Amino acid sequence: MFYFGADYYPEHWPEERWAEDARLMREAGCNVVRLAEFAWSRLEPRAGEFRFDWLDRALEVLGTHGIRAVLGTPTAAPPPWLCTTYPEILRVREDGVRVTLGHRRQYCPNHPTYRQLSRRIVAAMAEHYRDHPAVIGWQIDNEFGERCYCEVCREAFHAWLQRRYGTLERLNDAWGTIFWSQVYNDWAEIPLPLSTGGVPNPGLDLDFRRFMSDSYVSYQQEQVDILRAACPRHFITHNFMGIYYDRINYFDLARALDLVAWDNYPVNPWNAEPRADPTIVALSHDTMRGLKGKNFWVLEEQCSAGGWQTIGYAPRPGETRLWTYQAIAHGAEAVVYFRWRSARFGTEQYWHGILDHDARPRRRYCEVKQVGEELARIGGRLAGGEVRSEVALILSYDSRFAFQVQANNPEFSYPELLLAYYRALYRRNVPTDVAPPEADLSRYKVVLAPALHVVTPEIAENLRRYVTGGGTLLLTCRSGVKDVANKVVDLPLPGLLAELCGVEVEEYHSLYPSEAQPLAFTLPGLGDAGARPLARVWCDILKEEGMQAQVLARYTADYFAGHPAIALHKVGRGRVVYVGTVGDGNLCQALADWLIREAGVQPLLATPSEVEVTARWYDGRGRLFFVLNHGREAAPLQLDRAYRDLLSGRTLSGLIALPAREALILEEA
Ligand code: GAL
């Protein structure tokens, strides 16, 4: 069964309307809704007084139309009675100011009172809905995030540090608190990295980021435990936020959940351009699949213009359908649109739904209905297929947090560097997984670990094992620079990875934008297709004398001219490429093309750049190809054999024209 539906807020509408909404949903092919995730003030209008009657009636109406429900726990929006009775649960911002009531996500995840009140409402809901025939799962809270800097967090941070370091002596040593006279004699002296405290010690700052991430993981765990015990038949998830959300270690947050769900807004109102970048969306889907190494749900999929104070881009005809199939292509097992109907009140009045404020079904409804009809027909065939990748991209939250503390260069962005390499693979239709640095990498032909900044001995050993087992690994500048406490290593760079890379960084330079310079490849076959790549942002000069690795590229200008920039080290049956610069898109493309060719990775199909191809594999039934034209023009597509398109039922072969924003789901004919 393929789940398809909308985020529905029955509490926003008169009860007499619910049956008509359910009928329209049913007609559009919806079989699931998400309910209640901000409804605390309706579910518990006064402390300890629970009201489930309205939600029971909503479920009843939806259930009679065959629609199931994922219930949200309402803890992202504590009601006024709670915040005014216990103002101490309100979060403190980085500048030390406590937030006030009026928005959402205003709570401290460590506050014992808030935790207790959260457990109470979740337990009451779990008890009430454990056997409800329409309920299939739970979404915990909503889009966790927001660090808190209150006194409760300060104490919890001290306890967390005590568990991590055991003694103050070890902590002082790990952080290097002798610098600027910061040696702590008592745990209680340790401050939080408030913005009023200036630029904090990097060790303290990284640990605080880890601690806040752990705080949400443990806050979530309390709800998981209650739901798991009371509702063994239901799945438990949370709605994540894709690749750009950077305050929680998402691998940790995903661990206790049954599945990952996420919220996909390809063009939100804050985008600079009125168009989606399908590469970013694809990377987000792949990251979300990577969190548990399995298929996922989209619990909020954009279907309309978003907006709070101003209104953003409205998806053009066919775009919502295209984004839906893109999600499925990358492993979505369910797609739920945000939201059913545009709210008439509240902060998100202008975050439009499938229906407008007046509830008249128009173009957007018709498009959703078209997808609903298609999925009713082919959804059973789509469900359960696996995305199989020969390439993995390493995402390290420790490195990400460390770069938040010290970006190294004003132009450097860790997620942008990951995206640049991903983009090069995506352009060639090479399926890619996203994995943490500790993952078992043995099944991949190529692993890219750009700017793997924080490296533990275990991570270094994992990469060594992968390469000596025959793997092909790419590392870049700023890898192996930091130890786990965010101290710079006392080794030649790239530190614990230097031997594996067969290089030693003799000298490094952080570049100004005006200092970008061309690179000259020294290896035939590398970079002969593309434009001349640039070294930018960073320049490691690799020591040539005694170098174990082979030089692949050299700098061409300034003091660096002639010095090695990129080197290849063959290790047993494996190889490592060390790239001493951040580079531009051309460099990433040249390297990715060369690596996949050398390692024998098979791109799925060659297509024009606007056309994406991915595949899902089905045990015993081969694979399905998803071909998506993200362009605004028709694109020529050369098929390598005859295929049947599940969506249209037609058999296609040879050269075809794929209309703008069209999707094909191809099965070998
Ligand atoms: C999401 C959030 C929704 C809604 C939506 C539009 O991030 O989960 O509750 O706020 O954005 O702003």
XYZ file of C-alpha atoms and ligand atoms in Angstrom:
681
model
C 0.000 0.000 0.000
C 1.310 3.441 -0.880
C 0.305 6.204 1.516
C -0.764 9.487 -0.007
C -2.513 12.389 1.657
C -2.405 15.760 3.369
C -1.690 17.482 6.654
C -5.089 18.225 8.044
C -6.097 20.532 10.894
C -9.760 19.756 11.609
C -9.554 22.050 14.648
C -9.175 24.996 12.241
C -12.554 24.377 10.585
C -16.200 24.063 11.597
C -17.111 20.486 12.332
C -19.858 20.561 9.699
C -17.145 20.923 7.083
C -15.187 17.791 7.997
C -17.288 15.320 6.023
C -16.939 17.398 2.858
C -13.167 17.601 3.370
C -12.976 13.837 3.850
C -15.069 13.287 0.724
C -12.814 15.535 -1.365
C -9.726 13.843 0.052
C -11.123 10.460 -0.773
C -11.942 11.581 -4.300
C -8.373 12.806 -4.702
C -7.071 9.374 -3.734
C -5.909 10.344 -0.234
C -5.648 7.467 2.222
C -3.754 9.155 5.064
C -3.700 12.449 6.970
C -1.454 13.829 9.658
C -3.411 15.323 12.547
C -3.033 17.146 15.846
C 0.653 18.099 15.959
C -0.071 21.633 17.179
C -3.376 20.951 18.959
C -2.270 20.883 22.591
C -4.581 23.694 23.701
C -7.511 21.734 22.273
C -6.373 18.336 23.577
C -5.610 19.592 27.094
C -7.410 22.919 27.423
C -6.538 23.169 31.116
C -3.868 21.375 33.116
C -4.672 17.678 33.350
C -8.078 18.037 31.630
C -7.985 15.989 28.441
C -10.414 16.389 25.554
C -10.197 13.777 22.854
C -13.845 13.860 21.788
C -13.255 16.264 18.880
C -10.303 14.245 17.566
C -12.316 11.040 17.955
C -15.055 12.548 15.825
C -12.566 13.766 13.207
C -11.016 10.294 13.036
C -14.476 8.795 12.742
C -15.364 11.019 9.780
C -12.032 10.359 8.081
C -12.182 6.646 8.900
C -15.542 6.216 7.223
C -13.893 7.512 4.044
C -11.086 4.977 4.384
C -8.528 7.544 5.528
C -5.930 6.578 8.130
C -4.090 8.927 10.450
C -0.623 9.676 11.717
C -1.052 11.536 15.001
C 1.360 14.258 15.970
C 2.313 14.655 19.601
C 1.540 18.324 20.219
C 4.647 19.285 22.156
C 6.068 21.771 19.630
C 3.425 24.266 20.711
C 2.884 24.436 24.483
C -0.367 26.273 25.257
C -0.658 29.598 27.122
C -1.859 28.026 30.394
C 1.326 25.979 30.478
C 3.705 28.808 29.556
C 2.165 31.257 32.020
C 1.970 28.759 34.896
C 5.548 27.615 34.293
C 7.355 30.514 32.581
C 10.639 28.856 33.534
C 10.124 26.302 30.737
C 10.522 29.017 28.088
C 13.721 28.795 26.106
C 16.618 31.242 26.544
C 18.237 32.498 23.363
C 21.946 32.732 22.633
C 21.927 36.393 23.690
C 20.607 35.380 27.104
C 17.065 36.676 26.552
C 14.177 34.372 27.413
C 11.654 33.996 24.590
C 8.093 35.010 25.241
C 4.829 33.293 24.444
C 3.337 33.896 21.013
C 5.074 31.609 18.539
C 5.920 27.886 18.723
C 9.045 25.886 19.637
C 9.337 28.129 22.695
C 10.282 25.401 25.170
C 13.510 24.212 26.766
C 14.063 20.514 25.925
C 15.865 19.881 29.195
C 13.424 21.461 31.603
C 12.110 18.736 33.974
C 8.697 20.414 34.272
C 8.318 20.585 30.504
C 9.446 17.011 30.146
C 6.937 15.884 32.749
C 4.055 17.782 31.110
C 5.095 16.422 27.711
C 5.096 12.873 29.020
C 1.655 13.414 30.525
C -0.037 14.563 27.307
C 1.757 11.925 25.218
C 0.816 9.150 27.649
C -2.819 10.290 27.659
C -2.935 10.320 23.849
C -1.156 6.980 23.557
C -3.551 5.380 26.025
C -6.586 6.798 24.236
C -5.533 5.909 20.677
C -3.583 2.679 21.141
C -6.354 0.532 19.643
C -7.956 3.036 17.316
C -8.462 1.352 13.930
C -7.692 4.512 11.921
C -4.399 5.356 13.641
C -1.267 3.882 12.062
C 1.586 5.886 13.515
C 2.957 8.857 15.420
C 4.993 11.889 14.543
C 6.806 13.140 17.639
C 6.716 16.925 18.069
C 7.487 19.009 14.963
C 10.859 19.822 13.413
C 13.074 19.712 16.506
C 15.633 22.449 16.810
C 16.491 25.733 18.565
C 19.234 25.675 21.134
C 18.449 26.758 24.681
C 20.837 28.627 26.995
C 18.896 28.628 30.281
C 20.179 27.747 33.732
C 18.611 24.274 33.561
C 20.545 23.653 30.353
C 23.711 24.963 31.988
C 23.374 22.405 34.787
C 22.446 19.644 32.368
C 25.495 20.602 30.285
C 27.697 20.233 33.359
C 26.295 16.766 34.030
C 26.803 15.854 30.357
C 30.431 17.031 30.553
C 31.017 15.055 33.727
C 29.811 11.917 31.985
C 32.011 12.653 28.972
C 35.229 13.649 30.721
C 34.980 12.142 34.192
C 37.393 14.648 35.710
C 37.923 18.374 35.339
C 41.560 17.701 34.700
C 40.667 15.799 31.544
C 38.232 18.483 30.440
C 40.754 21.275 30.998
C 43.298 19.330 29.020
C 40.904 18.455 26.179
C 39.717 22.035 25.726
C 43.082 23.676 26.374
C 41.614 25.970 29.006
C 45.066 27.273 29.907
C 44.541 29.582 26.933
C 43.266 32.966 28.194
C 43.221 31.689 31.751
C 40.100 29.546 31.550
C 41.109 26.628 33.767
C 38.031 25.381 35.652
C 38.229 24.297 39.278
C 34.567 23.387 39.592
C 32.060 22.070 37.028
C 29.685 24.836 38.083
C 32.124 27.457 36.759
C 31.719 26.296 33.157
C 29.723 28.830 31.146
C 27.396 28.357 28.208
C 28.611 29.840 24.902
C 26.284 32.858 25.105
C 26.868 35.555 22.501
C 27.550 37.975 25.367
C 30.594 35.863 26.241
C 32.469 36.688 23.048
C 34.114 33.976 20.979
C 34.089 30.807 23.089
C 36.712 28.117 23.434
C 36.256 25.843 20.366
C 36.229 22.719 22.538
C 33.463 24.092 24.741
C 31.525 25.322 21.727
C 31.632 21.978 19.894
C 30.652 20.104 23.053
C 27.742 22.463 23.651
C 26.466 21.799 20.129
C 26.745 18.055 20.735
C 25.033 18.454 24.100
C 22.071 20.396 22.644
C 21.715 17.774 19.919
C 21.731 15.043 22.580
C 19.175 17.042 24.576
C 16.620 16.742 21.777
C 17.501 13.104 21.214
C 16.827 12.363 24.886
C 13.700 14.541 24.958
C 12.406 12.578 21.968
C 13.382 9.288 23.609
C 10.965 9.902 26.495
C 8.107 10.117 24.010
C 9.375 7.112 22.043
C 9.395 5.012 25.228
C 5.796 5.919 26.082
C 4.490 5.332 22.558
C 6.464 2.132 22.067
C 5.061 0.644 25.275
C 1.458 1.731 24.756
C 1.098 1.388 20.976
C 3.164 -1.554 19.754
C 1.233 -1.725 16.466
C 2.010 1.870 15.467
C 5.150 3.226 13.846
C 6.979 6.176 15.388
C 8.640 8.954 13.422
C 9.610 12.616 13.518
C 9.537 15.152 10.698
C 13.145 16.032 9.812
C 14.284 18.960 7.681
C 16.574 17.692 4.951
C 20.240 18.525 4.374
C 20.229 22.174 5.385
C 19.101 21.762 8.952
C 22.253 21.798 11.022
C 21.612 21.860 14.762
C 20.928 18.221 15.509
C 22.937 15.154 14.650
C 20.219 13.583 12.538
C 21.839 10.130 12.572
C 21.428 10.163 16.365
C 17.882 11.519 16.215
C 16.818 8.829 13.746
C 18.197 5.893 15.716
C 15.231 5.211 18.037
C 12.584 5.849 15.382
C 10.966 3.242 13.161
C 11.310 5.432 10.122
C 12.450 8.880 9.087
C 9.956 11.370 7.712
C 10.813 14.802 6.390
C 9.380 18.098 5.191
C 10.202 18.997 1.608
C 9.774 22.586 0.431
C 11.706 22.893 -2.852
C 10.968 26.633 -3.170
C 10.167 28.268 0.130
C 9.414 31.990 0.405
C 13.003 32.688 1.467
C 14.523 31.304 -1.746
C 16.369 33.903 -3.793
C 15.144 32.501 -7.102
C 11.641 31.491 -8.213
C 12.692 27.966 -9.041
C 13.671 24.793 -7.291
C 17.175 23.388 -7.405
C 16.342 19.704 -7.938
C 19.886 18.725 -6.927
C 19.400 20.101 -3.416
C 16.075 18.296 -3.137
C 17.662 15.061 -4.373
C 20.510 15.390 -1.855
C 17.994 16.014 0.913
C 16.000 12.909 -0.011
C 19.187 10.839 -0.146
C 20.331 12.236 3.204
C 16.997 11.390 4.789
C 17.200 7.855 3.359
C 20.761 7.622 4.672
C 19.808 8.432 8.277
C 18.547 4.893 8.801
C 19.715 3.382 5.542
C 16.120 2.746 4.538
C 13.145 4.263 2.771
C 11.370 7.217 4.322
C 8.168 9.255 4.334
C 7.588 12.812 3.235
C 5.170 14.175 5.827
C 5.068 17.702 4.397
C 5.449 18.064 0.649
C 5.061 21.496 -0.903
C 1.994 21.785 -3.107
C 1.488 25.548 -3.184
C 2.944 28.966 -2.406
C 4.341 29.294 1.076
C 4.192 32.508 3.026
C 4.069 34.173 6.395
C 4.322 37.947 5.962
C 5.057 37.748 2.243
C 4.057 35.117 -0.258
C 6.545 32.972 -2.161
C 6.625 30.985 -5.377
C 3.591 28.936 -6.355
C 4.475 25.632 -8.045
C 3.570 25.796 -11.720
C 1.309 23.193 -13.320
C 2.937 19.775 -13.119
C 5.536 20.745 -10.535
C 3.841 19.246 -7.488
C 3.420 16.012 -9.418
C 7.060 16.120 -10.509
C 8.279 16.706 -6.934
C 6.073 13.859 -5.726
C 7.669 11.434 -8.165
C 11.115 12.788 -7.348
C 10.470 11.916 -3.689
C 9.325 8.420 -4.634
C 12.301 8.028 -6.967
C 14.655 8.562 -4.019
C 12.875 6.128 -1.712
C 9.730 7.808 -0.339
C 7.131 5.269 0.752
C 4.496 7.931 1.399
C 3.883 11.518 0.325
C 1.707 13.826 2.415
C 1.114 17.400 1.245
C 1.304 20.461 3.439
C -1.499 21.394 3.909
C -5.039 20.395 3.020
C -6.577 23.881 3.057
C -5.070 27.356 3.445
C -5.691 28.617 6.993
C -7.836 31.740 7.350
C -6.044 32.831 10.521
C -2.766 32.528 12.340
C 0.848 33.160 11.368
C 0.585 30.858 8.356
C -2.518 32.339 6.707
C -0.521 32.614 3.503
C 1.055 29.190 3.541
C -1.342 27.853 0.965
C -2.868 24.411 0.891
C -4.228 22.081 -1.745
C -7.463 24.013 -1.335
C -7.588 27.799 -1.131
C -9.084 29.718 1.804
C -12.518 29.411 0.216
C -12.232 25.606 -0.078
C -13.107 25.551 -3.786
C -11.161 22.767 -5.516
C -9.074 24.360 -8.285
C -5.944 23.601 -10.301
C -3.870 22.387 -7.357
C -6.588 20.019 -6.222
C -6.893 18.624 -9.747
C -3.155 17.992 -9.919
C -3.151 16.219 -6.557
C -6.129 14.192 -7.717
C -4.283 13.182 -10.864
C -1.357 11.928 -8.767
C -3.814 10.209 -6.420
C -5.375 8.365 -9.335
C -1.974 7.348 -10.687
C -0.818 6.105 -7.294
C -4.049 4.207 -6.739
C -3.206 2.383 -9.962
C 0.561 1.841 -9.606
C 1.322 2.536 -5.926
C 1.398 -1.156 -5.055
C 4.098 -1.665 -7.686
C 6.155 1.283 -6.382
C 6.198 0.436 -2.691
C 9.160 -1.330 -1.132
C 11.760 -0.838 -3.870
C 15.299 -0.181 -2.727
C 17.617 2.527 -4.008
C 20.990 0.845 -4.596
C 24.062 3.034 -4.738
C 27.659 2.290 -5.593
C 28.774 5.672 -4.282
C 28.523 7.171 -0.794
C 28.996 10.703 0.433
C 30.114 11.046 4.049
C 28.198 13.465 6.260
C 29.938 14.104 9.593
C 27.948 16.109 12.125
C 31.053 16.568 14.287
C 32.782 18.195 11.324
C 29.686 20.208 10.519
C 29.429 21.527 14.080
C 33.190 22.236 14.166
C 32.900 24.315 10.979
C 30.013 26.230 12.577
C 32.466 27.144 15.326
C 35.312 28.015 12.910
C 34.456 28.274 9.223
C 38.185 28.465 8.349
C 37.447 30.744 5.379
C 34.530 33.168 4.998
C 33.639 31.542 1.665
C 33.687 28.006 3.014
C 30.508 26.075 3.708
C 30.613 22.389 4.594
C 27.137 21.547 3.244
C 27.901 23.511 0.057
C 31.039 21.449 -0.472
C 29.068 18.222 -0.022
C 26.488 19.585 -2.447
C 29.173 20.457 -5.026
C 30.443 16.859 -5.138
C 26.915 15.460 -5.010
C 25.931 17.730 -7.899
C 28.717 16.275 -10.049
C 27.413 12.738 -9.451
C 23.769 13.747 -9.822
C 24.513 15.306 -13.223
C 25.698 11.901 -14.407
C 22.728 10.054 -12.902
C 24.900 8.171 -10.436
C 22.800 7.118 -7.411
C 24.495 8.178 -4.181
C 23.937 7.269 -0.545
C 24.693 9.571 2.365
C 26.411 7.857 5.297
C 28.106 8.750 8.592
C 31.905 8.335 8.820
C 31.576 5.292 11.066
C 29.371 3.375 8.583
C 30.358 0.060 7.043
C 31.504 1.282 3.625
C 32.498 -2.055 2.121
C 29.595 -2.171 -0.339
C 30.588 1.085 -2.093
C 32.914 1.404 -5.068
C 33.536 5.088 -4.360
C 33.313 7.070 -1.115
C 33.654 10.839 -0.999
C 34.460 12.429 2.347
C 35.017 16.126 1.616
C 36.437 18.202 4.475
C 36.266 15.400 7.035
C 37.488 17.784 9.694
C 37.074 15.934 13.001
C 38.678 12.513 12.794
C 38.924 9.954 15.582
C 41.270 6.952 15.449
C 38.175 4.770 14.842
C 37.125 6.827 11.822
C 40.667 6.775 10.423
C 40.715 3.008 10.858
C 37.306 2.641 9.189
C 38.528 4.545 6.139
C 41.771 2.576 6.051
C 39.835 -0.698 6.168
C 37.626 0.491 3.328
C 40.557 1.485 1.098
C 42.686 -1.583 1.770
C 39.606 -3.661 0.962
C 39.702 -2.189 -2.552
C 37.686 1.022 -2.120
C 38.213 4.360 -3.836
C 38.178 7.291 -1.412
C 38.225 11.047 -1.999
C 39.315 13.389 0.779
C 39.884 17.106 0.592
C 41.674 19.901 2.373
C 40.652 20.532 5.983
C 40.336 16.778 6.587
C 41.962 15.280 9.656
C 42.662 18.713 11.125
C 40.805 18.318 14.440
C 40.655 15.743 17.174
C 37.410 14.848 18.891
C 37.802 17.741 21.365
C 38.134 20.245 18.502
C 41.866 20.701 19.098
C 44.194 20.934 16.118
C 46.224 17.728 15.819
C 49.980 17.797 16.443
C 50.684 15.808 13.291
C 51.433 16.761 9.701
C 48.103 17.243 7.917
C 45.841 15.527 7.067
C 46.643 14.168 10.514
C 45.474 10.634 11.177
C 44.680 10.321 7.454
C 48.105 11.418 6.153
C 49.540 7.943 5.796
C 46.443 6.676 4.004
C 46.552 9.638 1.623
C 50.297 9.288 1.052
C 50.690 13.056 1.310
C 51.869 15.669 3.769
C 50.571 19.218 3.686
C 53.721 21.318 3.697
C 51.952 24.657 3.964
C 48.398 25.942 3.623
C 46.787 29.218 2.553
C 43.255 30.468 3.054
C 42.396 32.251 -0.203
C 40.535 35.490 -0.869
C 37.985 35.253 -3.701
C 40.360 37.272 -5.930
C 43.065 34.634 -5.431
C 41.248 31.775 -7.206
C 43.556 30.228 -9.798
C 43.426 27.587 -12.520
C 44.706 24.091 -11.867
C 46.729 22.106 -14.370
C 46.011 18.380 -14.458
C 49.021 16.189 -14.954
C 47.213 12.924 -15.576
C 45.819 12.138 -19.016
C 42.105 11.418 -18.892
C 41.473 13.580 -15.866
C 39.579 16.714 -16.710
C 39.904 16.430 -20.479
C 36.168 16.804 -20.989
C 35.442 19.886 -18.940
C 36.301 23.552 -18.681
C 39.437 24.486 -16.744
C 38.895 23.909 -13.056
C 39.748 26.528 -10.469
C 41.365 26.202 -7.078
C 39.517 28.500 -4.714
C 38.883 29.123 -0.993
C 41.791 26.990 0.163
C 45.170 25.852 -1.034
C 47.176 23.048 0.563
C 50.685 22.819 -0.810
C 51.554 19.137 -0.835
C 55.158 18.239 -0.107
C 56.602 16.672 -3.235
C 59.843 15.383 -1.845
C 59.325 11.838 -0.582
C 55.619 11.906 -1.509
C 54.121 8.417 -1.653
C 51.248 9.534 -3.842
C 51.237 10.494 -7.510
C 50.588 14.139 -8.438
C 47.329 14.619 -10.362
C 47.171 18.410 -10.518
C 49.322 21.436 -9.770
C 48.675 25.057 -8.956
C 49.502 27.505 -11.729
C 49.789 30.955 -10.170
C 51.422 32.992 -7.443
C 53.792 31.460 -4.967
C 51.946 28.147 -5.356
C 52.662 27.740 -9.079
C 54.002 24.301 -9.876
C 53.310 22.837 -6.456
C 51.150 19.707 -6.151
C 47.477 20.349 -5.385
C 45.880 16.941 -5.903
C 47.444 13.523 -5.450
C 46.507 9.888 -5.940
C 47.714 7.203 -3.564
C 47.322 3.559 -4.503
C 46.944 1.372 -1.426
C 46.690 -2.357 -2.108
C 43.666 -2.779 -4.366
C 42.286 0.578 -3.272
C 43.137 4.199 -3.883
C 42.806 7.587 -2.237
C 42.587 10.932 -3.975
C 43.545 13.910 -1.811
C 42.300 17.250 -3.115
C 44.168 20.123 -1.492
C 41.666 22.789 -2.446
C 37.937 23.447 -2.242
C 37.746 24.051 -5.984
C 34.832 24.974 -8.176
C 32.091 22.957 -9.871
C 34.370 22.116 -12.790
C 36.900 20.549 -10.466
C 34.263 18.458 -8.687
C 32.895 17.355 -12.060
C 36.302 16.396 -13.454
C 37.175 14.430 -10.317
C 33.791 12.717 -10.052
C 33.856 11.719 -13.729
C 37.357 10.339 -13.421
C 36.640 8.468 -10.170
C 33.487 6.776 -11.380
C 35.224 5.713 -14.567
C 38.273 4.383 -12.732
C 36.174 2.549 -10.141
C 33.758 1.113 -12.703
C 30.612 2.834 -11.398
C 27.715 2.627 -13.840
C 25.701 5.833 -14.417
C 22.050 4.870 -14.987
C 21.513 6.694 -18.275
C 23.049 9.712 -20.001
C 20.519 12.561 -20.144
C 20.407 16.316 -20.778
C 21.331 18.213 -17.622
C 17.761 19.085 -16.606
C 16.680 15.449 -16.694
C 17.186 13.296 -13.633
C 17.197 9.497 -13.646
C 17.110 7.305 -10.546
C 16.153 3.700 -9.982
C 14.520 1.533 -7.350
C 15.134 -2.192 -7.228
C 12.469 -4.783 -6.464
C 13.449 -8.250 -5.361
C 12.767 -10.663 -8.154
C 11.153 -7.990 -10.325
C 14.127 -5.976 -11.531
C 14.172 -2.221 -11.279
C 12.067 0.778 -12.136
C 13.654 3.884 -13.607
C 12.274 7.284 -12.690
C 12.945 9.831 -15.413
C 12.130 13.411 -14.417
C 12.406 16.500 -16.559
C 12.980 19.401 -14.158
C 13.446 21.807 -17.062
C 11.019 24.327 -18.470
C 11.453 22.963 -22.007
C 10.945 19.551 -23.550
C 14.150 17.500 -23.431
C 15.452 14.912 -25.903
C 16.014 11.528 -24.337
C 17.796 8.629 -25.965
C 16.577 5.330 -24.510
C 18.959 2.403 -24.655
C 16.184 -0.178 -25.133
C 12.405 -0.546 -25.067
C 10.639 0.378 -21.829
C 7.057 0.436 -20.632
C 6.024 3.642 -18.857
C 3.890 2.686 -15.851
C 2.278 6.138 -15.742
C 0.993 6.262 -19.328
C 1.040 2.539 -20.119
C 2.921 3.279 -23.355
C 5.979 1.430 -24.623
C 8.859 3.796 -25.396
C 12.144 3.313 -27.214
C 14.771 5.205 -29.214
C 14.833 8.984 -29.182
C 11.875 10.554 -27.419
C 10.965 14.110 -26.389
C 10.191 14.356 -22.689
C 7.852 17.299 -22.067
C 8.775 19.942 -19.475
C 8.029 18.835 -15.875
C 7.039 15.390 -17.069
C 7.801 12.157 -15.244
C 8.194 8.636 -16.579
C 8.381 5.454 -14.537
C 10.031 2.917 -16.790
C 10.079 -0.812 -16.554
C 12.151 -2.867 -18.960
C 9.687 -4.004 -21.634
C 7.187 23.403 8.250
C 6.444 23.102 9.535
C 4.965 23.292 9.351
C 4.688 24.607 8.714
C 5.439 24.703 7.411
C 5.215 26.009 6.692
O 8.544 23.568 8.434
O 6.669 21.786 9.946
O 4.323 23.221 10.599
O 5.075 25.618 9.584
O 6.805 24.575 7.656
O 5.824 27.092 7.331
